[in-house]
Every structure is written in structure tokens, then in C-alpha cells.
Amino acid sequence: MERERCRFLSQPPSLSSCLRPQRPSGAAGARIRGTGAAALGMGLRGKMQSGSCYLLLAALSLSALAQFVPPYTEDCRRGTYPPSGPTFKGIVPWYKINLDLAPRVRWNQLIADKKVELTSLIQVIKNLANDFFPSGKLIEIVDKSLAPLVDTLPSPFNEELKGIADVSGVPLGRLYHARNLDFGLFLGWDVKNESWKIPEYLRPLTVNLNFQRNNKTVFKSTNFAGYVGMLTGMRPGTFTLTMNERFSIDGGYIGIIEWILGKRDGIWMSFLTRSVLENATSYAQAKDQLAKTKMLAPAYYILGGNQSGEGCVITRSRTAALDIWELDIEHGIWYVLETNYDHWKDPLFLDNRRIPAMKCMNQTTQANISVETIYDVLTTKPVLNKLTTYTTLMEISEGTFESYLRDCPNPCMPW
């Protein structure tokens, strides 16, 4: 579920979810695109900010030139914050998740409120699957054969999923997905509306979550109702964190197959995100856990701290960190930017969001990085595109956590 992220960490934050940096006083993180795009940077006052813009990934046959010429690209936008106009679809609502409650009941209120929307999303996914497997066998296998595997998931995720199934009435098998939705975004182009079906059904399910213990906030997250892993979050006063999809031959499908066959020494990547948000008590501890924990799938983690210089993009294989790209103000690296591709390699020519995003960051300059200007960057096409579901802006020093539903009216890149 991660294609729409463009993440930035800057020291003056996404392929989405999207997180974006704020205020000129600190390091910022932002994530672009459905599968992920992110950057981290720091402003001149030296506080740490982090943001990421999360978009959903998909493929569509379109001329390669379309991404590099107007009207599918545009000059860097200015003055788009506070959010308004056709790209703004609404403020994301807040819910409290009480970690003191039993896992099976802590999601009850949220799922009761979003039951209709969740059922609609599942039906769309089912319809898309049946388009390719008209016999209905694929859905039958998921519903009947994979549902028992929920018991093999670690606590508290297994019990939380059971509770969600109880309240929503949706069989466990249909909820048993972590990264599958990313790949589902290759399907479901609505020709009439010129949009992707999955993002349209995800927007009503987008919520902000305040996870509390003893009536005190442990961490905050932008998430989708019914999804117990985390893609975007902040542990107040400590760090911000977003996750992006990373494509690799040794990818998530292999990890999922191994899990089904009984090899379960790795953790689901969005479960790791949540575990770090809930349990890590420092930037250094979060960084260590994200870099070393064995996972089912490769990923990019964009991490921002509360001290000057604390910000990095961690490029992960399933077993180890391949690279940790750090902010380095002394050497002129005031932001780092991730768009679902290894930063030392060129992005796919049909999906080059990196150059437009870097252009806008450089035009903004370190002195002018703020919540407002980062939102401008993330509103500029093709950083903003048909897959963009939400944008989240996070800033540690001020405790800012804002999320907005997004849209990209025509003409707009489909990814």
C-alpha cells in the first residue's frame, strides 16, 4: 500500500503513505507516491522535522514524454497551504486507539464507523480479482485457506484482526493483506472517471489514530481503517517514521510464501513500523531496529529525530540494511529524498518523480523550508498524481501532525 510516497528529510515528512516536513526550524521528512517517495531535510534554525507523502503505485500505458512536459508536469507551486481548492478533498478524522484495552476490542469504534466503507473496498478488490479469475477460485482460496494463518501472526496483530473481522463482518481472509494492495494498484483503472478505483475507496477509510496508554499518547499515525500495520507515524518528541515500498527480485511475495509454508523468522514490514513507533524510546533505538530486524519484504524507512542532523533513509533488503543515507549539513546535504528507488540508481524513466521533487526543494532553499513550502512541493505535479490518497505533515519540535485527503484533477499523471 505504499506507492504514493515521496519522502523528504530536511534540516532547515511518503509512494503513499504522505508525510511532509514542516516549519523552517528543523529537519523535515516528506514522502511522495503510492509506493513511496520521501525526503528528509533540515532548516536553518536546526530543529528536526519529518514528513512524507504517501501515494499508491500503479502502471498505465502512457507516453514516456508525458511525465516530462506540461500539463503533466508544472512549475513548482506556491501558496497552496493552508490546503484548499481542487487538490484538497478534506481533513482526515481522528480516532483514539486505547492500548490498555484487549487487542480484540480496541478497534471496535473505528471499524463500526467505517464498516460500510471497508466492505465496499473489499468488494472492489474481489471484483478486480474475479475479472482475472472468473471462476472465483482465488477469492475462495483467500477466504477459506488463508484465514487460519491469522493465528500465526504475532500478538497483538492476530487478535486485533479477529476483532476487526468480528465488528466488520468481513471474513478474515479478505483482511489478510499487508503489501498486496500495492500490487493491486496495477489494476482497476476507471476509464470513465480517469482515476484508480483503489485510491477512490481508500480515501473514505483514511484516518488519523492516536494510540494511548494510561490516557497518554504513545504515538500517532495516519492509516487506513481495518489495517493494523503502520505506514506513517510520529512518536511525539522522539521521532517521525514513514515506510515506502521497495521493489526487488527477492521481494515480498517470496516472504509471504515462506510465511505460508511455515518459515516465520521475519516480521511483516508494516508491523515493524508499528512496533518501532510503539516501543522505541529514542531515534538511535528506532534506527537500529529498522536497520537490523529481519523482514518479509524489502522496504525504505524514512526516519527523522528531534535533534539537529537526525534524519536518514534506510534502504532495506529482507535481511539487512543495504544503505543508510544520512543528513549531513556540514557537507551540504540538508535534505534527502526517496521516491521508491535506490537513491544511488536512476529511477525508472516512466516514473521519475525524483527530479521534479528535487527541483522544487532546491528552489525553495534550506532557509525557506516550512510546513507551507513542503506542502507546495508535494502539491506540484507529478509529485501529486492520480494515485495520491493523502498527505501527512509532521514536525517533532512543535508536535505538528496534520493529514489531508488529496486529489489530482485532470490533466494529471496516473502515477
XYZ file of C-alpha atoms in Angstrom:
415
model
C 0.000 0.000 0.000
C 2.914 2.255 -0.380
C 3.388 3.606 -3.855
C 2.330 7.102 -3.269
C 5.084 8.370 -1.149
C 7.692 10.910 -1.666
C 9.608 11.324 1.490
C 11.906 14.132 2.390
C 14.092 14.641 5.374
C 15.496 18.122 5.578
C 17.300 20.155 8.194
C 16.174 23.705 7.964
C 7.988 14.425 6.455
C 5.665 9.328 1.605
C 4.920 6.047 -2.674
C 1.640 6.973 -0.020
C 1.647 6.781 2.833
C 2.231 11.061 2.531
C 4.243 12.710 5.222
C 5.798 16.066 4.701
C 8.093 18.327 6.708
C 7.079 21.482 8.375
C 8.415 24.769 9.662
C 11.728 26.312 8.743
C 13.115 25.456 12.121
C 14.045 21.841 11.738
C 14.769 18.706 9.862
C 11.870 17.662 7.733
C 10.679 14.462 6.211
C 8.276 14.069 3.342
C 7.178 11.138 1.373
C 5.853 11.102 -2.190
C 3.915 8.481 -4.084
C 1.831 5.422 -3.660
C 4.624 3.010 -3.167
C 6.769 5.611 -1.678
C 8.765 8.718 -2.167
C 10.361 10.523 0.703
C 12.801 13.161 1.749
C 14.303 14.432 4.941
C 15.798 17.855 5.486
C 16.750 20.499 7.995
C 16.112 24.206 8.068
C 18.403 26.905 9.319
C 17.119 27.044 12.891
C 18.192 23.473 13.430
C 15.060 21.759 14.731
C 14.129 18.391 13.322
C 11.172 17.920 11.035
C 9.937 14.929 9.210
C 7.255 14.381 6.643
C 6.239 12.027 3.920
C 3.754 11.947 1.149
C 2.233 8.577 0.514
C 0.756 7.710 -2.853
C -0.415 4.420 -4.296
C 1.532 2.762 -7.112
C 0.118 1.661 -10.418
C 1.032 1.200 -14.027
C -0.638 2.578 -17.118
C 0.380 2.695 -20.773
C 1.309 6.293 -21.421
C 3.946 8.005 -23.495
C 7.179 8.418 -21.580
C 7.299 12.036 -22.665
C 4.061 12.791 -20.846
C 5.803 12.853 -17.485
C 8.353 15.428 -18.536
C 6.244 18.034 -20.333
C 3.238 20.161 -19.371
C 0.430 19.735 -18.469
C 1.592 16.565 -16.659
C 4.391 18.498 -15.029
C 4.363 22.108 -13.888
C 6.404 24.836 -12.283
C 6.891 24.419 -8.544
C 3.711 25.530 -6.822
C 3.493 28.319 -4.294
C 0.855 29.379 -1.803
C -1.095 26.106 -1.661
C -1.112 25.976 2.159
C -3.410 26.004 4.058
C -4.930 23.310 1.848
C -7.833 24.335 -0.363
C -9.048 24.086 -3.945
C -9.448 21.066 -6.233
C -6.440 19.114 -4.889
C -7.805 19.196 -1.329
C -10.513 16.630 -0.542
C -10.884 17.097 3.194
C -9.267 16.803 6.615
C -8.555 13.288 7.886
C -10.627 12.460 11.018
C -9.093 11.401 14.343
C -9.748 8.258 16.409
C -8.263 7.111 19.709
C -6.902 3.567 19.991
C -6.681 2.543 23.652
C -3.732 0.182 24.063
C -4.928 -0.671 27.588
C -7.924 -2.494 26.100
C -7.739 -6.103 24.965
C -6.441 -6.251 21.352
C -9.661 -7.832 20.114
C -11.816 -4.842 21.113
C -9.528 -1.794 20.805
C -10.544 -1.153 17.153
C -14.303 -1.619 17.659
C -15.434 2.009 17.451
C -13.379 2.820 14.366
C -14.474 -0.288 12.472
C -18.116 0.201 13.441
C -17.943 3.714 11.977
C -16.160 2.567 8.795
C -17.899 -0.770 8.257
C -19.709 0.277 5.067
C -16.583 1.821 3.508
C -14.458 -1.198 4.419
C -16.990 -3.609 2.942
C -17.080 -1.541 -0.263
C -13.299 -1.668 -0.608
C -13.235 -5.427 -0.130
C -15.935 -5.831 -2.778
C -13.930 -3.772 -5.283
C -10.842 -5.906 -4.652
C -12.960 -9.021 -5.026
C -14.394 -7.768 -8.325
C -10.921 -6.994 -9.662
C -9.732 -10.480 -8.693
C -12.741 -12.082 -10.365
C -12.001 -10.166 -13.571
C -8.779 -12.162 -13.828
C -10.039 -15.382 -12.218
C -13.752 -15.567 -13.183
C -14.181 -18.936 -11.509
C -13.993 -17.274 -8.101
C -11.343 -19.762 -7.019
C -8.875 -17.081 -5.956
C -11.319 -15.471 -3.531
C -12.318 -18.903 -2.241
C -8.683 -19.774 -1.530
C -8.120 -16.495 0.321
C -11.314 -16.800 2.363
C -11.029 -20.448 3.300
C -7.374 -21.392 3.150
C -5.504 -18.288 4.304
C -7.814 -17.120 7.087
C -6.461 -19.713 9.572
C -2.990 -18.227 9.082
C -4.103 -15.192 11.083
C -3.364 -17.310 14.152
C 0.276 -17.476 13.050
C 0.684 -13.699 13.169
C 2.426 -12.255 16.237
C 0.479 -10.673 19.066
C -1.309 -8.266 19.172
C -1.900 -8.234 15.404
C -3.632 -11.619 15.285
C -6.213 -10.721 17.933
C -6.725 -7.232 16.508
C -7.522 -8.689 13.081
C -10.004 -11.091 14.634
C -11.701 -8.217 16.413
C -11.903 -6.224 13.176
C -13.473 -9.219 11.451
C -15.998 -9.570 14.292
C -17.183 -5.974 14.016
C -16.990 -5.508 10.248
C -18.442 -8.863 9.254
C -15.680 -9.201 6.664
C -14.056 -12.666 6.638
C -10.533 -12.734 7.972
C -9.190 -13.989 4.677
C -10.137 -10.783 2.893
C -8.451 -8.664 5.513
C -5.283 -10.712 5.449
C -3.138 -8.430 3.348
C -0.195 -6.191 4.132
C 1.529 -5.044 0.971
C -0.819 -6.740 -1.516
C -2.749 -3.533 -2.089
C 0.376 -2.037 -3.652
C 0.289 -4.544 -6.422
C -3.476 -4.373 -6.709
C -2.974 -0.811 -7.870
C -1.780 -2.134 -11.181
C -5.441 -2.982 -11.697
C -8.663 -1.068 -11.679
C -8.300 1.995 -13.906
C -11.695 3.669 -14.172
C -11.801 4.849 -17.790
C -14.931 6.964 -17.320
C -13.641 8.889 -14.293
C -9.970 8.685 -15.282
C -8.917 7.533 -11.839
C -7.757 4.441 -9.963
C -10.517 2.561 -8.198
C -8.492 1.557 -5.150
C -7.450 5.092 -4.085
C -11.044 6.252 -4.523
C -12.190 3.639 -1.993
C -9.192 4.173 0.307
C -9.828 7.881 0.858
C -13.001 7.338 2.932
C -11.063 4.800 5.024
C -8.182 7.172 5.789
C -7.994 8.051 9.487
C -5.613 9.602 11.983
C -5.002 7.398 15.005
C -3.917 8.461 18.472
C -2.558 5.387 20.246
C -2.759 5.901 24.009
C -1.716 4.041 27.139
C -2.766 5.259 30.600
C -4.544 8.151 28.839
C -1.235 9.397 27.404
C -0.281 9.425 23.719
C 2.316 6.813 22.779
C 2.341 7.557 19.045
C 0.191 8.976 16.256
C -0.409 7.582 12.796
C -2.216 8.162 9.521
C -3.658 4.845 8.449
C -6.497 3.003 6.727
C -9.359 1.619 8.821
C -9.025 -2.160 9.002
C -5.242 -2.133 8.566
C -3.346 -2.912 11.774
C 0.157 -2.279 10.427
C 1.502 1.278 10.195
C 2.822 3.228 7.208
C 3.111 6.746 8.617
C 3.608 7.822 12.208
C 5.180 10.001 14.866
C 6.271 9.292 18.403
C 5.828 12.779 19.883
C 9.045 14.449 20.919
C 11.132 11.479 19.774
C 10.971 10.618 16.064
C 8.876 10.537 12.897
C 8.703 7.482 10.657
C 7.325 6.526 7.260
C 7.702 3.415 5.142
C 7.930 3.077 1.347
C 7.698 0.072 -0.900
C 10.960 -1.175 -2.415
C 10.845 -3.449 -5.426
C 13.323 -6.311 -5.536
C 13.593 -9.764 -7.108
C 13.858 -11.128 -3.588
C 10.646 -9.353 -2.716
C 7.586 -9.594 -0.541
C 5.824 -12.348 -2.407
C 8.694 -14.688 -1.598
C 8.489 -13.682 2.048
C 4.720 -14.256 2.143
C 5.088 -17.672 0.503
C 7.748 -18.619 3.034
C 5.427 -17.496 5.839
C 2.578 -19.619 4.472
C 4.932 -22.602 4.241
C 5.961 -22.192 7.871
C 9.178 -20.142 7.781
C 8.313 -17.242 10.090
C 11.578 -15.722 11.263
C 10.886 -12.378 9.571
C 8.383 -9.660 10.501
C 5.795 -8.014 8.272
C 7.271 -4.654 7.312
C 4.300 -2.524 8.415
C 4.203 -4.482 11.689
C 7.833 -3.476 12.236
C 6.874 0.165 11.632
C 4.195 -0.088 14.291
C 6.415 -1.949 16.739
C 9.096 0.727 16.466
C 6.558 3.540 16.892
C 5.096 1.840 19.953
C 8.250 0.625 21.668
C 11.383 2.510 20.587
C 12.180 5.310 23.013
C 14.881 7.139 21.024
C 15.915 7.956 17.463
C 19.004 5.749 17.819
C 16.969 2.776 19.039
C 14.436 3.176 16.228
C 17.220 3.396 13.648
C 18.897 0.258 14.985
C 15.670 -1.772 14.949
C 14.699 -0.628 11.454
C 18.149 -1.439 10.087
C 18.658 -4.867 11.643
C 15.293 -6.615 12.049
C 14.680 -9.382 9.512
C 11.549 -8.717 7.412
C 9.306 -10.467 4.930
C 9.793 -7.803 2.252
C 12.304 -5.100 1.286
C 11.404 -1.500 2.089
C 12.570 2.059 2.581
C 12.262 3.553 6.052
C 12.437 7.329 6.386
C 13.299 8.309 9.948
C 13.576 11.766 11.494
C 14.662 12.622 15.036
C 14.370 15.556 17.431
C 17.994 16.723 17.262
C 19.826 18.582 14.505
C 21.253 16.117 11.971
C 18.984 13.237 12.978
C 17.440 12.079 9.738
C 18.015 9.215 7.306
C 16.635 6.938 4.621
C 17.256 3.262 5.425
C 17.287 1.057 2.316
C 16.392 -2.468 3.366
C 16.641 -5.912 1.870
C 14.657 -8.603 3.628
C 17.602 -9.416 5.895
C 19.704 -6.280 6.361
C 20.228 -2.583 5.697
C 21.868 -2.093 2.296
C 22.429 1.618 2.844
C 21.705 4.331 5.412
C 21.596 7.742 3.755
C 22.053 10.421 6.399
C 21.574 14.154 6.584
C 24.980 15.815 6.534
C 24.658 19.564 6.929
C 28.415 20.168 7.061
C 28.728 18.717 3.571
C 25.679 20.449 2.141
C 23.190 17.573 2.423
C 20.312 19.439 4.092
C 17.682 17.058 2.734
C 17.459 13.501 1.476
C 14.700 12.407 -0.870
C 13.325 8.931 -1.568
C 10.894 8.018 -4.367
C 10.686 4.211 -4.326
C 14.063 3.771 -5.992
C 17.528 3.228 -4.533
C 18.945 6.738 -4.273
C 22.248 5.704 -5.873
C 20.435 4.493 -9.012
C 18.428 6.322 -11.664
C 14.641 5.979 -11.268
C 12.553 4.309 -13.957
C 12.231 6.792 -16.821
C 8.432 6.445 -16.773
C 8.312 7.251 -13.062
C 10.849 9.978 -12.432
C 9.366 11.933 -9.538
C 12.790 12.444 -8.032
C 13.979 15.209 -10.367
C 10.778 17.346 -10.103
C 10.770 16.978 -6.319
C 14.462 17.869 -6.000
C 13.971 20.836 -8.325
C 11.267 22.229 -6.056
C 13.235 21.532 -2.876
C 16.274 23.316 -4.311
C 14.180 26.269 -5.470
C 12.648 26.516 -2.006
C 16.115 26.566 -0.373
C 17.023 25.443 3.107
C 16.264 28.870 4.577
C 12.621 28.708 3.485
C 11.694 25.116 4.343
C 8.458 25.031 6.328
C 5.176 23.186 6.577
C 3.792 25.551 3.980
C 6.591 25.173 1.420
C 6.824 21.398 1.796
C 3.100 21.186 1.116
C 3.764 23.227 -2.041
C 6.381 20.693 -3.158
C 4.004 17.808 -2.570
C 1.211 19.573 -4.442
C 3.324 20.017 -7.599
C 2.714 17.520 -10.419
C 3.883 14.779 -10.873
C 4.665 14.575 -7.148
C 0.913 14.937 -6.818
C -0.751 12.444 -9.158
C -3.778 10.194 -9.612
C -2.503 7.756 -7.001
C -2.188 10.313 -4.230
C -4.521 9.379 -1.399
C -3.384 11.549 1.491
C -0.663 13.911 2.636
C 0.649 13.985 6.196
C 2.763 16.794 7.594
C 4.813 16.075 10.729
C 7.190 18.195 12.795
C 8.700 16.961 16.034
C 9.674 20.155 17.824
C 6.175 21.672 17.579
C 4.350 18.348 17.811
C 2.598 19.032 14.487
C 0.732 16.171 12.859
C -1.642 17.126 10.018
C -3.226 14.911 7.364
C -5.243 15.848 4.299
C -7.090 13.842 1.680
C -5.839 14.640 -1.823
C -6.929 14.572 -5.435
C -5.263 15.443 -8.723
C -7.783 16.761 -11.268
C -7.087 16.367 -14.974
C -4.699 16.780 -16.610
C -2.657 14.684 -14.200
C -0.200 11.802 -14.330
C -1.820 8.455 -13.468
C 1.220 7.620 -11.283
